Amino acid sequence: MNNAMLKEDVASVVGVLRPLCEAMGGQRIFLTGGTGFFGKWLLHSFLGLRKTYGLDLTLTVLSRDPKHFLSACPEFDGQEGLGFIEGDVRSFVPPAGETYGLVIHGATAASAKLEHENPGEMYSVITEGTRHMLDFVQQCSAKRLLFISSGAVYGPQPSTLSHVPETYEGTPITAYGRGKKESERMCLDASTGCFECVIARPFAFVGPYLPLDIHFAIGNFIRDCLENRPIVIAGDGTPLRSYLYAADLMEWLWTLLLCGEHGRAYNVGSDKAISISDLALLVRSCAGAKNEVVVRGRKVEGAPPAQYVPSVERARSELGLRVRHELPDAISRTIVWNRECNLKV
């Protein structure tokens, strides 16, 4: 981890998590989904916690191709307390005789391409992966499971709800959302009398390691500014979103793992909404760029904007979690990280 800003972010996460160190000591943790955006941040924060506080922690990461991942991210290779096993979440063979106190199940196929081309496979990857993981959780005698679900379980957010609460039942319309909702049910059912289960429902995020070339609007806008090309908005620019910085996300996930109430779901994200058009302008301003913003869609008069914004009152009131990084700062830090990475290529 050579980037100074990333080191600063990880140090800030480690600092705010200090009160949880007693609960962490001596824990053996198993993680799926450890090589993506969330996963890389979990690995960095784990290593920071272990080193800073001298914690006797171990983290085992399931990966389909550990050698490829460690070749692409050598900063995680050979780190004490961090190990990898190879396998698919739907079929991996657990390490013989190994026990883990905590499990984080974050593996998923968050692919717009797969959702469009093969929604059945999308649903299968999520639900069958969860089914196999639940068998593993019981075999390894885990005490707590954090299941990383998604805000997609709510389906379209009604215009009457400015912020969607965890109590809103909703109806997911994507295979991804349906798979996550079914997996939540499976986790809660399996946990009864066996282990504690907490559910995280993430919304939208920004930060180092966020892919800039897939279906994340904020990542696409950052890429366009870095490459000095027009920011093109396919729709009318009115949909409302909110974004939590990755360092804040880590505080939330570790806190949910260790302190979340059993059987409870928590929205994870920011509750400060911004329209897609305003987001494009903000990203351009943070980048100090002058590229054109093109809105291709036409607003339908009288139609309320689509929304994807959580209520985070439950996480705030029950666990003391909050948004520490305002969006302009979060975007600027992400841009700085990407510029430094590009210079090293």
PDB file of C-alpha atoms in Angstrom, residues 40-318:
ATOM      1  CA  LYS A  40      -9.833  -5.016  -0.865  1.00  0.00           C
ATOM      2  CA  TRP A  41     -10.900  -2.454   1.693  1.00  0.00           C
ATOM      3  CA  LEU A  42     -11.731  -5.215   4.181  1.00  0.00           C
ATOM      4  CA  LEU A  43      -8.253  -6.685   3.659  1.00  0.00           C
ATOM      5  CA  HIS A  44      -6.537  -3.321   4.155  1.00  0.00           C
ATOM      6  CA  SER A  45      -8.533  -2.533   7.290  1.00  0.00           C
ATOM      7  CA  PHE A  46      -7.964  -6.032   8.684  1.00  0.00           C
ATOM      8  CA  LEU A  47      -4.208  -5.710   8.236  1.00  0.00           C
ATOM      9  CA  GLY A  48      -4.291  -2.232   9.756  1.00  0.00           C
ATOM     10  CA  LEU A  49      -6.204  -3.425  12.807  1.00  0.00           C
ATOM     11  CA  ARG A  50      -3.911  -6.396  13.300  1.00  0.00           C
ATOM     12  CA  LYS A  51      -0.718  -4.368  13.043  1.00  0.00           C
ATOM     13  CA  THR A  52      -1.781  -1.243  14.914  1.00  0.00           C
ATOM     14  CA  TYR A  53      -3.222  -2.976  17.955  1.00  0.00           C
ATOM     15  CA  GLY A  54      -1.152  -6.165  17.903  1.00  0.00           C
ATOM     16  CA  LEU A  55      -4.295  -8.261  17.601  1.00  0.00           C
ATOM     17  CA  ASP A  56      -4.061 -12.029  17.300  1.00  0.00           C
ATOM     18  CA  LEU A  57      -6.355 -12.068  14.251  1.00  0.00           C
ATOM     19  CA  THR A  58      -6.420 -14.301  11.195  1.00  0.00           C
ATOM     20  CA  LEU A  59      -8.409 -13.816   8.018  1.00  0.00           C
ATOM     21  CA  THR A  60      -8.947 -16.556   5.437  1.00  0.00           C
ATOM     22  CA  VAL A  61     -10.222 -15.387   2.047  1.00  0.00           C
ATOM     23  CA  LEU A  62     -12.032 -17.552  -0.472  1.00  0.00           C
ATOM     24  CA  SER A  63     -11.060 -16.675  -4.052  1.00  0.00           C
ATOM     25  CA  ARG A  64     -11.614 -18.350  -7.408  1.00  0.00           C
ATOM     26  CA  ASP A  65      -8.053 -17.471  -8.408  1.00  0.00           C
ATOM     27  CA  PRO A  66      -5.821 -16.374  -5.508  1.00  0.00           C
ATOM     28  CA  LYS A  67      -2.650 -16.408  -7.638  1.00  0.00           C
ATOM     29  CA  HIS A  68      -4.147 -13.999 -10.157  1.00  0.00           C
ATOM     30  CA  PHE A  69      -5.446 -11.716  -7.404  1.00  0.00           C
ATOM     31  CA  LEU A  70      -2.123 -11.595  -5.545  1.00  0.00           C
ATOM     32  CA  SER A  71      -0.273 -10.983  -8.795  1.00  0.00           C
ATOM     33  CA  ALA A  72      -2.536  -8.004  -9.506  1.00  0.00           C
ATOM     34  CA  CYS A  73      -2.489  -6.818  -5.855  1.00  0.00           C
ATOM     35  CA  PRO A  74       0.945  -7.785  -4.470  1.00  0.00           C
ATOM     36  CA  GLU A  75       0.412  -5.563  -1.419  1.00  0.00           C
ATOM     37  CA  PHE A  76      -1.633  -8.417   0.064  1.00  0.00           C
ATOM     38  CA  ASP A  77       0.867 -11.194  -0.694  1.00  0.00           C
ATOM     39  CA  GLY A  78       2.754 -12.697   2.228  1.00  0.00           C
ATOM     40  CA  GLN A  79       0.976 -10.649   4.883  1.00  0.00           C
ATOM     41  CA  GLU A  80       0.999 -12.237   8.316  1.00  0.00           C
ATOM     42  CA  GLY A  81      -2.402 -13.455   9.438  1.00  0.00           C
ATOM     43  CA  LEU A  82      -3.875 -13.297   5.928  1.00  0.00           C
ATOM     44  CA  GLY A  83      -4.420 -16.491   3.940  1.00  0.00           C
ATOM     45  CA  PHE A  84      -6.268 -17.538   0.795  1.00  0.00           C
ATOM     46  CA  ILE A  85      -8.003 -20.701  -0.344  1.00  0.00           C
ATOM     47  CA  GLU A  86      -9.061 -21.395  -3.908  1.00  0.00           C
ATOM     48  CA  GLY A  87     -12.626 -22.259  -4.818  1.00  0.00           C
ATOM     49  CA  ASP A  88     -16.065 -21.216  -6.036  1.00  0.00           C
ATOM     50  CA  VAL A  89     -18.509 -20.069  -3.358  1.00  0.00           C
ATOM     51  CA  ARG A  90     -21.052 -22.634  -4.609  1.00  0.00           C
ATOM     52  CA  SER A  91     -18.769 -25.643  -4.353  1.00  0.00           C
ATOM     53  CA  PHE A  92     -15.520 -24.984  -2.455  1.00  0.00           C
ATOM     54  CA  VAL A  93     -14.197 -27.633  -0.106  1.00  0.00           C
ATOM     55  CA  PRO A  94     -13.688 -26.173   3.394  1.00  0.00           C
ATOM     56  CA  PRO A  95     -10.276 -26.565   5.033  1.00  0.00           C
ATOM     57  CA  ALA A  96     -10.384 -29.800   7.023  1.00  0.00           C
ATOM     58  CA  GLY A  97     -10.771 -29.346  10.764  1.00  0.00           C
ATOM     59  CA  GLU A  98     -10.631 -25.543  10.659  1.00  0.00           C
ATOM     60  CA  THR A  99     -12.945 -23.460  12.848  1.00  0.00           C
ATOM     61  CA  TYR A 100     -13.830 -19.783  12.475  1.00  0.00           C
ATOM     62  CA  GLY A 101     -15.569 -17.525  14.953  1.00  0.00           C
ATOM     63  CA  LEU A 102     -16.711 -14.912  12.439  1.00  0.00           C
ATOM     64  CA  VAL A 103     -17.805 -15.227   8.816  1.00  0.00           C
ATOM     65  CA  ILE A 104     -18.415 -12.428   6.310  1.00  0.00           C
ATOM     66  CA  HIS A 105     -20.294 -13.606   3.234  1.00  0.00           C
ATOM     67  CA  GLY A 106     -19.901 -10.948   0.572  1.00  0.00           C
ATOM     68  CA  ALA A 107     -19.327 -12.975  -2.592  1.00  0.00           C
ATOM     69  CA  THR A 108     -21.802 -12.111  -5.317  1.00  0.00           C
ATOM     70  CA  ALA A 109     -22.072 -11.574  -9.050  1.00  0.00           C
ATOM     71  CA  ALA A 110     -22.877  -7.855  -9.184  1.00  0.00           C
ATOM     72  CA  SER A 111     -22.671  -7.846 -12.981  1.00  0.00           C
ATOM     73  CA  ALA A 112     -25.075  -5.844 -15.135  1.00  0.00           C
ATOM     74  CA  LYS A 113     -24.026  -8.013 -18.099  1.00  0.00           C
ATOM     75  CA  LEU A 114     -24.912 -11.265 -16.306  1.00  0.00           C
ATOM     76  CA  GLU A 115     -28.188  -9.765 -15.046  1.00  0.00           C
ATOM     77  CA  HIS A 116     -29.149  -8.889 -18.624  1.00  0.00           C
ATOM     78  CA  GLU A 117     -27.909 -12.001 -20.409  1.00  0.00           C
ATOM     79  CA  ASN A 118     -28.554 -14.760 -17.878  1.00  0.00           C
ATOM     80  CA  PRO A 119     -30.668 -13.676 -14.887  1.00  0.00           C
ATOM     81  CA  GLY A 120     -31.193 -17.313 -13.888  1.00  0.00           C
ATOM     82  CA  GLU A 121     -27.458 -17.764 -13.467  1.00  0.00           C
ATOM     83  CA  MET A 122     -27.298 -14.533 -11.480  1.00  0.00           C
ATOM     84  CA  TYR A 123     -29.975 -15.825  -9.103  1.00  0.00           C
ATOM     85  CA  SER A 124     -28.244 -19.209  -8.826  1.00  0.00           C
ATOM     86  CA  VAL A 125     -24.823 -17.767  -8.054  1.00  0.00           C
ATOM     87  CA  ILE A 126     -26.289 -15.747  -5.187  1.00  0.00           C
ATOM     88  CA  THR A 127     -28.664 -18.306  -3.649  1.00  0.00           C
ATOM     89  CA  GLU A 128     -26.618 -21.468  -4.189  1.00  0.00           C
ATOM     90  CA  GLY A 129     -23.505 -19.688  -2.977  1.00  0.00           C
ATOM     91  CA  THR A 130     -25.370 -18.642   0.161  1.00  0.00           C
ATOM     92  CA  ARG A 131     -26.742 -22.171   0.679  1.00  0.00           C
ATOM     93  CA  HIS A 132     -23.229 -23.650   0.499  1.00  0.00           C
ATOM     94  CA  MET A 133     -21.854 -20.941   2.793  1.00  0.00           C
ATOM     95  CA  LEU A 134     -24.527 -21.608   5.407  1.00  0.00           C
ATOM     96  CA  ASP A 135     -23.518 -25.269   5.496  1.00  0.00           C
ATOM     97  CA  PHE A 136     -19.938 -24.109   5.993  1.00  0.00           C
ATOM     98  CA  VAL A 137     -20.889 -21.652   8.758  1.00  0.00           C
ATOM     99  CA  GLN A 138     -22.364 -24.500  10.786  1.00  0.00           C
ATOM    100  CA  GLN A 139     -19.508 -26.908  10.006  1.00  0.00           C
ATOM    101  CA  CYS A 140     -16.859 -24.433  11.136  1.00  0.00           C
ATOM    102  CA  SER A 141     -18.730 -23.601  14.377  1.00  0.00           C
ATOM    103  CA  ALA A 142     -18.982 -19.879  13.605  1.00  0.00           C
ATOM    104  CA  LYS A 143     -20.609 -17.687  16.238  1.00  0.00           C
ATOM    105  CA  ARG A 144     -21.578 -14.788  13.967  1.00  0.00           C
ATOM    106  CA  LEU A 145     -22.292 -14.260  10.282  1.00  0.00           C
ATOM    107  CA  LEU A 146     -22.426 -10.929   8.484  1.00  0.00           C
ATOM    108  CA  PHE A 147     -24.350 -11.374   5.247  1.00  0.00           C
ATOM    109  CA  ILE A 148     -23.703  -8.556   2.778  1.00  0.00           C
ATOM    110  CA  SER A 149     -27.006  -8.184   0.972  1.00  0.00           C
ATOM    111  CA  SER A 150     -28.056  -5.120  -1.064  1.00  0.00           C
ATOM    112  CA  GLY A 151     -30.458  -2.207  -1.183  1.00  0.00           C
ATOM    113  CA  ALA A 152     -31.746  -3.919  -4.329  1.00  0.00           C
ATOM    114  CA  VAL A 153     -33.928  -6.112  -2.080  1.00  0.00           C
ATOM    115  CA  TYR A 154     -36.386  -3.209  -1.825  1.00  0.00           C
ATOM    116  CA  GLY A 155     -37.019  -2.960  -5.551  1.00  0.00           C
ATOM    117  CA  PRO A 156     -38.131   0.429  -6.939  1.00  0.00           C
ATOM    118  CA  GLN A 157     -38.306   3.064  -4.208  1.00  0.00           C
ATOM    119  CA  PRO A 158     -41.743   4.721  -4.038  1.00  0.00           C
ATOM    120  CA  SER A 159     -41.813   8.454  -4.733  1.00  0.00           C
ATOM    121  CA  THR A 160     -43.589   8.849  -1.384  1.00  0.00           C
ATOM    122  CA  LEU A 161     -40.452   7.631   0.434  1.00  0.00           C
ATOM    123  CA  SER A 162     -37.576  10.093   0.366  1.00  0.00           C
ATOM    124  CA  HIS A 163     -35.461   7.539   2.242  1.00  0.00           C
ATOM    125  CA  VAL A 164     -36.237   3.826   2.264  1.00  0.00           C
ATOM    126  CA  PRO A 165     -36.197   2.261   5.758  1.00  0.00           C
ATOM    127  CA  GLU A 166     -35.398  -1.343   6.649  1.00  0.00           C
ATOM    128  CA  THR A 167     -39.074  -1.862   7.525  1.00  0.00           C
ATOM    129  CA  TYR A 168     -40.149  -1.292   3.907  1.00  0.00           C
ATOM    130  CA  GLU A 169     -40.905  -4.717   2.423  1.00  0.00           C
ATOM    131  CA  GLY A 170     -40.697  -3.781  -1.252  1.00  0.00           C
ATOM    132  CA  THR A 171     -40.602  -6.067  -4.272  1.00  0.00           C
ATOM    133  CA  PRO A 172     -37.251  -6.573  -6.018  1.00  0.00           C
ATOM    134  CA  ILE A 173     -37.515  -6.633  -9.810  1.00  0.00           C
ATOM    135  CA  THR A 174     -34.034  -7.869 -10.710  1.00  0.00           C
ATOM    136  CA  ALA A 175     -32.621 -11.376 -10.383  1.00  0.00           C
ATOM    137  CA  TYR A 176     -29.867  -9.811  -8.274  1.00  0.00           C
ATOM    138  CA  GLY A 177     -32.372  -8.237  -5.878  1.00  0.00           C
ATOM    139  CA  ARG A 178     -34.519 -11.371  -5.693  1.00  0.00           C
ATOM    140  CA  GLY A 179     -31.455 -13.520  -5.054  1.00  0.00           C
ATOM    141  CA  LYS A 180     -30.296 -11.263  -2.239  1.00  0.00           C
ATOM    142  CA  LYS A 181     -33.744 -11.191  -0.650  1.00  0.00           C
ATOM    143  CA  GLU A 182     -34.042 -14.972  -0.754  1.00  0.00           C
ATOM    144  CA  SER A 183     -30.529 -15.284   0.655  1.00  0.00           C
ATOM    145  CA  GLU A 184     -31.457 -13.029   3.561  1.00  0.00           C
ATOM    146  CA  ARG A 185     -34.342 -15.370   4.370  1.00  0.00           C
ATOM    147  CA  MET A 186     -32.067 -18.399   4.115  1.00  0.00           C
ATOM    148  CA  CYS A 187     -29.510 -16.841   6.457  1.00  0.00           C
ATOM    149  CA  LEU A 188     -32.067 -15.942   9.093  1.00  0.00           C
ATOM    150  CA  ASP A 189     -33.747 -19.343   8.918  1.00  0.00           C
ATOM    151  CA  ALA A 190     -30.437 -21.218   9.188  1.00  0.00           C
ATOM    152  CA  SER A 191     -29.198 -19.065  12.065  1.00  0.00           C
ATOM    153  CA  THR A 192     -32.048 -19.901  14.429  1.00  0.00           C
ATOM    154  CA  GLY A 193     -30.567 -21.560  17.477  1.00  0.00           C
ATOM    155  CA  CYS A 194     -27.217 -22.061  15.719  1.00  0.00           C
ATOM    156  CA  PHE A 195     -25.388 -18.765  15.267  1.00  0.00           C
ATOM    157  CA  GLU A 196     -25.986 -15.018  15.217  1.00  0.00           C
ATOM    158  CA  CYS A 197     -26.699 -13.392  11.845  1.00  0.00           C
ATOM    159  CA  VAL A 198     -26.594  -9.711  10.912  1.00  0.00           C
ATOM    160  CA  ILE A 199     -27.593  -8.402   7.486  1.00  0.00           C
ATOM    161  CA  ALA A 200     -25.993  -5.401   5.759  1.00  0.00           C
ATOM    162  CA  ARG A 201     -27.908  -3.767   2.902  1.00  0.00           C
ATOM    163  CA  PRO A 202     -25.378  -1.605   1.027  1.00  0.00           C
ATOM    164  CA  PHE A 203     -26.458   1.134  -1.384  1.00  0.00           C
ATOM    165  CA  ALA A 204     -23.916   3.145  -3.433  1.00  0.00           C
ATOM    166  CA  PHE A 205     -20.278   3.989  -2.719  1.00  0.00           C
ATOM    167  CA  VAL A 206     -17.189   5.795  -3.945  1.00  0.00           C
ATOM    168  CA  GLY A 207     -13.523   5.390  -3.111  1.00  0.00           C
ATOM    169  CA  PRO A 208     -10.219   3.841  -4.201  1.00  0.00           C
ATOM    170  CA  TYR A 209     -10.619   0.470  -5.965  1.00  0.00           C
ATOM    171  CA  LEU A 210     -14.109   1.362  -7.251  1.00  0.00           C
ATOM    172  CA  PRO A 211     -14.233   0.108 -10.875  1.00  0.00           C
ATOM    173  CA  LEU A 212     -14.489   3.001 -13.319  1.00  0.00           C
ATOM    174  CA  ASP A 213     -15.512   0.992 -16.365  1.00  0.00           C
ATOM    175  CA  ILE A 214     -18.686  -0.889 -15.408  1.00  0.00           C
ATOM    176  CA  HIS A 215     -22.226   0.100 -14.384  1.00  0.00           C
ATOM    177  CA  PHE A 216     -21.400   2.531 -11.562  1.00  0.00           C
ATOM    178  CA  ALA A 217     -22.337   6.062 -12.674  1.00  0.00           C
ATOM    179  CA  ILE A 218     -19.970   7.836 -10.308  1.00  0.00           C
ATOM    180  CA  GLY A 219     -17.075   5.654 -11.461  1.00  0.00           C
ATOM    181  CA  ASN A 220     -17.897   6.351 -15.109  1.00  0.00           C
ATOM    182  CA  PHE A 221     -17.978  10.112 -14.432  1.00  0.00           C
ATOM    183  CA  ILE A 222     -14.589   9.990 -12.707  1.00  0.00           C
ATOM    184  CA  ARG A 223     -13.138   8.031 -15.637  1.00  0.00           C
ATOM    185  CA  ASP A 224     -14.510  10.564 -18.114  1.00  0.00           C
ATOM    186  CA  CYS A 225     -12.875  13.422 -16.224  1.00  0.00           C
ATOM    187  CA  LEU A 226      -9.554  11.604 -15.930  1.00  0.00           C
ATOM    188  CA  GLU A 227      -9.601  10.894 -19.674  1.00  0.00           C
ATOM    189  CA  ASN A 228     -10.881  14.377 -20.558  1.00  0.00           C
ATOM    190  CA  ARG A 229     -13.897  13.236 -22.517  1.00  0.00           C
ATOM    191  CA  PRO A 230     -17.576  14.216 -22.323  1.00  0.00           C
ATOM    192  CA  ILE A 231     -19.640  12.914 -19.410  1.00  0.00           C
ATOM    193  CA  VAL A 232     -22.626  11.313 -21.096  1.00  0.00           C
ATOM    194  CA  ILE A 233     -25.817  10.735 -19.085  1.00  0.00           C
ATOM    195  CA  ALA A 234     -28.076   8.315 -20.937  1.00  0.00           C
ATOM    196  CA  GLY A 235     -31.217   9.280 -18.985  1.00  0.00           C
ATOM    197  CA  ASP A 236     -32.638  12.651 -18.010  1.00  0.00           C
ATOM    198  CA  GLY A 237     -30.279  13.186 -15.074  1.00  0.00           C
ATOM    199  CA  THR A 238     -33.033  13.428 -12.444  1.00  0.00           C
ATOM    200  CA  PRO A 239     -32.654  10.107 -10.550  1.00  0.00           C
ATOM    201  CA  LEU A 240     -31.518  10.587  -6.966  1.00  0.00           C
ATOM    202  CA  ARG A 241     -28.659   8.606  -5.446  1.00  0.00           C
ATOM    203  CA  SER A 242     -26.422   8.884  -2.392  1.00  0.00           C
ATOM    204  CA  TYR A 243     -22.818   7.820  -1.890  1.00  0.00           C
ATOM    205  CA  LEU A 244     -20.810   6.674   1.129  1.00  0.00           C
ATOM    206  CA  TYR A 245     -17.019   6.808   1.124  1.00  0.00           C
ATOM    207  CA  ALA A 246     -15.218   3.462   1.294  1.00  0.00           C
ATOM    208  CA  ALA A 247     -13.407   4.306   4.552  1.00  0.00           C
ATOM    209  CA  ASP A 248     -16.765   4.995   6.210  1.00  0.00           C
ATOM    210  CA  LEU A 249     -18.110   1.776   4.692  1.00  0.00           C
ATOM    211  CA  MET A 250     -15.410  -0.191   6.504  1.00  0.00           C
ATOM    212  CA  GLU A 251     -16.352   1.303   9.871  1.00  0.00           C
ATOM    213  CA  TRP A 252     -19.960   0.316   9.202  1.00  0.00           C
ATOM    214  CA  LEU A 253     -19.244  -3.271   8.082  1.00  0.00           C
ATOM    215  CA  TRP A 254     -16.849  -4.126  10.920  1.00  0.00           C
ATOM    216  CA  THR A 255     -19.275  -2.601  13.430  1.00  0.00           C
ATOM    217  CA  LEU A 256     -22.181  -4.606  12.025  1.00  0.00           C
ATOM    218  CA  LEU A 257     -20.136  -7.796  12.143  1.00  0.00           C
ATOM    219  CA  LEU A 258     -19.230  -7.335  15.787  1.00  0.00           C
ATOM    220  CA  CYS A 259     -22.082  -5.311  17.255  1.00  0.00           C
ATOM    221  CA  GLY A 260     -25.132  -5.579  15.004  1.00  0.00           C
ATOM    222  CA  GLU A 261     -28.225  -7.112  16.556  1.00  0.00           C
ATOM    223  CA  HIS A 262     -28.863 -10.735  15.671  1.00  0.00           C
ATOM    224  CA  GLY A 263     -31.627 -11.164  13.106  1.00  0.00           C
ATOM    225  CA  ARG A 264     -31.590  -7.493  12.136  1.00  0.00           C
ATOM    226  CA  ALA A 265     -30.954  -5.806   8.787  1.00  0.00           C
ATOM    227  CA  TYR A 266     -29.177  -2.457   8.524  1.00  0.00           C
ATOM    228  CA  ASN A 267     -29.046  -0.105   5.560  1.00  0.00           C
ATOM    229  CA  VAL A 268     -25.465   0.890   4.747  1.00  0.00           C
ATOM    230  CA  GLY A 269     -24.881   4.126   2.884  1.00  0.00           C
ATOM    231  CA  SER A 270     -25.353   7.874   2.966  1.00  0.00           C
ATOM    232  CA  ASP A 271     -28.745   9.499   3.347  1.00  0.00           C
ATOM    233  CA  LYS A 272     -27.707  12.690   1.505  1.00  0.00           C
ATOM    234  CA  ALA A 273     -29.327  12.557  -1.943  1.00  0.00           C
ATOM    235  CA  ILE A 274     -27.943  14.072  -5.123  1.00  0.00           C
ATOM    236  CA  SER A 275     -29.298  13.945  -8.665  1.00  0.00           C
ATOM    237  CA  ILE A 276     -27.256  12.240 -11.369  1.00  0.00           C
ATOM    238  CA  SER A 277     -26.912  15.554 -13.244  1.00  0.00           C
ATOM    239  CA  ASP A 278     -25.640  17.351 -10.166  1.00  0.00           C
ATOM    240  CA  LEU A 279     -23.333  14.421  -9.439  1.00  0.00           C
ATOM    241  CA  ALA A 280     -21.742  14.773 -12.875  1.00  0.00           C
ATOM    242  CA  LEU A 281     -21.151  18.478 -12.275  1.00  0.00           C
ATOM    243  CA  LEU A 282     -19.718  17.788  -8.810  1.00  0.00           C
ATOM    244  CA  VAL A 283     -17.321  15.143 -10.110  1.00  0.00           C
ATOM    245  CA  ARG A 284     -16.161  17.520 -12.846  1.00  0.00           C
ATOM    246  CA  SER A 285     -15.620  20.281 -10.270  1.00  0.00           C
ATOM    247  CA  CYS A 286     -13.673  17.984  -7.931  1.00  0.00           C
ATOM    248  CA  ALA A 287     -11.490  16.886 -10.833  1.00  0.00           C
ATOM    249  CA  GLY A 288     -10.812  20.485 -11.889  1.00  0.00           C
ATOM    250  CA  ALA A 289     -11.932  19.465 -15.377  1.00  0.00           C
ATOM    251  CA  LYS A 290     -13.828  21.329 -18.078  1.00  0.00           C
ATOM    252  CA  ASN A 291     -15.235  18.431 -20.079  1.00  0.00           C
ATOM    253  CA  GLU A 292     -18.782  18.684 -21.404  1.00  0.00           C
ATOM    254  CA  VAL A 293     -21.732  17.113 -19.564  1.00  0.00           C
ATOM    255  CA  VAL A 294     -24.244  15.698 -22.040  1.00  0.00           C
ATOM    256  CA  VAL A 295     -27.756  14.722 -20.881  1.00  0.00           C
ATOM    257  CA  ARG A 296     -29.359  12.617 -23.596  1.00  0.00           C
ATOM    258  CA  GLY A 297     -32.705  11.880 -21.982  1.00  0.00           C
ATOM    259  CA  ARG A 298     -35.614  14.279 -21.745  1.00  0.00           C
ATOM    260  CA  LYS A 299     -37.367  14.917 -18.461  1.00  0.00           C
ATOM    261  CA  VAL A 300     -41.038  13.972 -18.345  1.00  0.00           C
ATOM    262  CA  GLU A 301     -42.925  16.898 -16.871  1.00  0.00           C
ATOM    263  CA  GLY A 302     -44.632  16.040 -13.601  1.00  0.00           C
ATOM    264  CA  ALA A 303     -42.906  12.672 -13.233  1.00  0.00           C
ATOM    265  CA  PRO A 304     -41.161  12.205  -9.864  1.00  0.00           C
ATOM    266  CA  PRO A 305     -37.465  11.317 -10.049  1.00  0.00           C
ATOM    267  CA  ALA A 306     -36.420   7.716  -9.493  1.00  0.00           C
ATOM    268  CA  GLN A 307     -34.770   7.286  -6.097  1.00  0.00           C
ATOM    269  CA  TYR A 308     -32.230   4.957  -4.494  1.00  0.00           C
ATOM    270  CA  VAL A 309     -31.541   6.569  -1.127  1.00  0.00           C
ATOM    271  CA  PRO A 310     -31.554   4.768   2.240  1.00  0.00           C
ATOM    272  CA  SER A 311     -32.707   5.788   5.649  1.00  0.00           C
ATOM    273  CA  VAL A 312     -29.765   5.118   7.964  1.00  0.00           C
ATOM    274  CA  GLU A 313     -31.490   6.093  11.184  1.00  0.00           C
ATOM    275  CA  ARG A 314     -31.313   2.516  12.485  1.00  0.00           C
ATOM    276  CA  ALA A 315     -27.519   2.330  12.097  1.00  0.00           C
ATOM    277  CA  ARG A 316     -27.162   5.835  13.511  1.00  0.00           C
ATOM    278  CA  SER A 317     -29.369   5.422  16.567  1.00  0.00           C
ATOM    279  CA  GLU A 318     -28.519   1.805  17.471  1.00  0.00           C
TER     280      GLU A 318
END
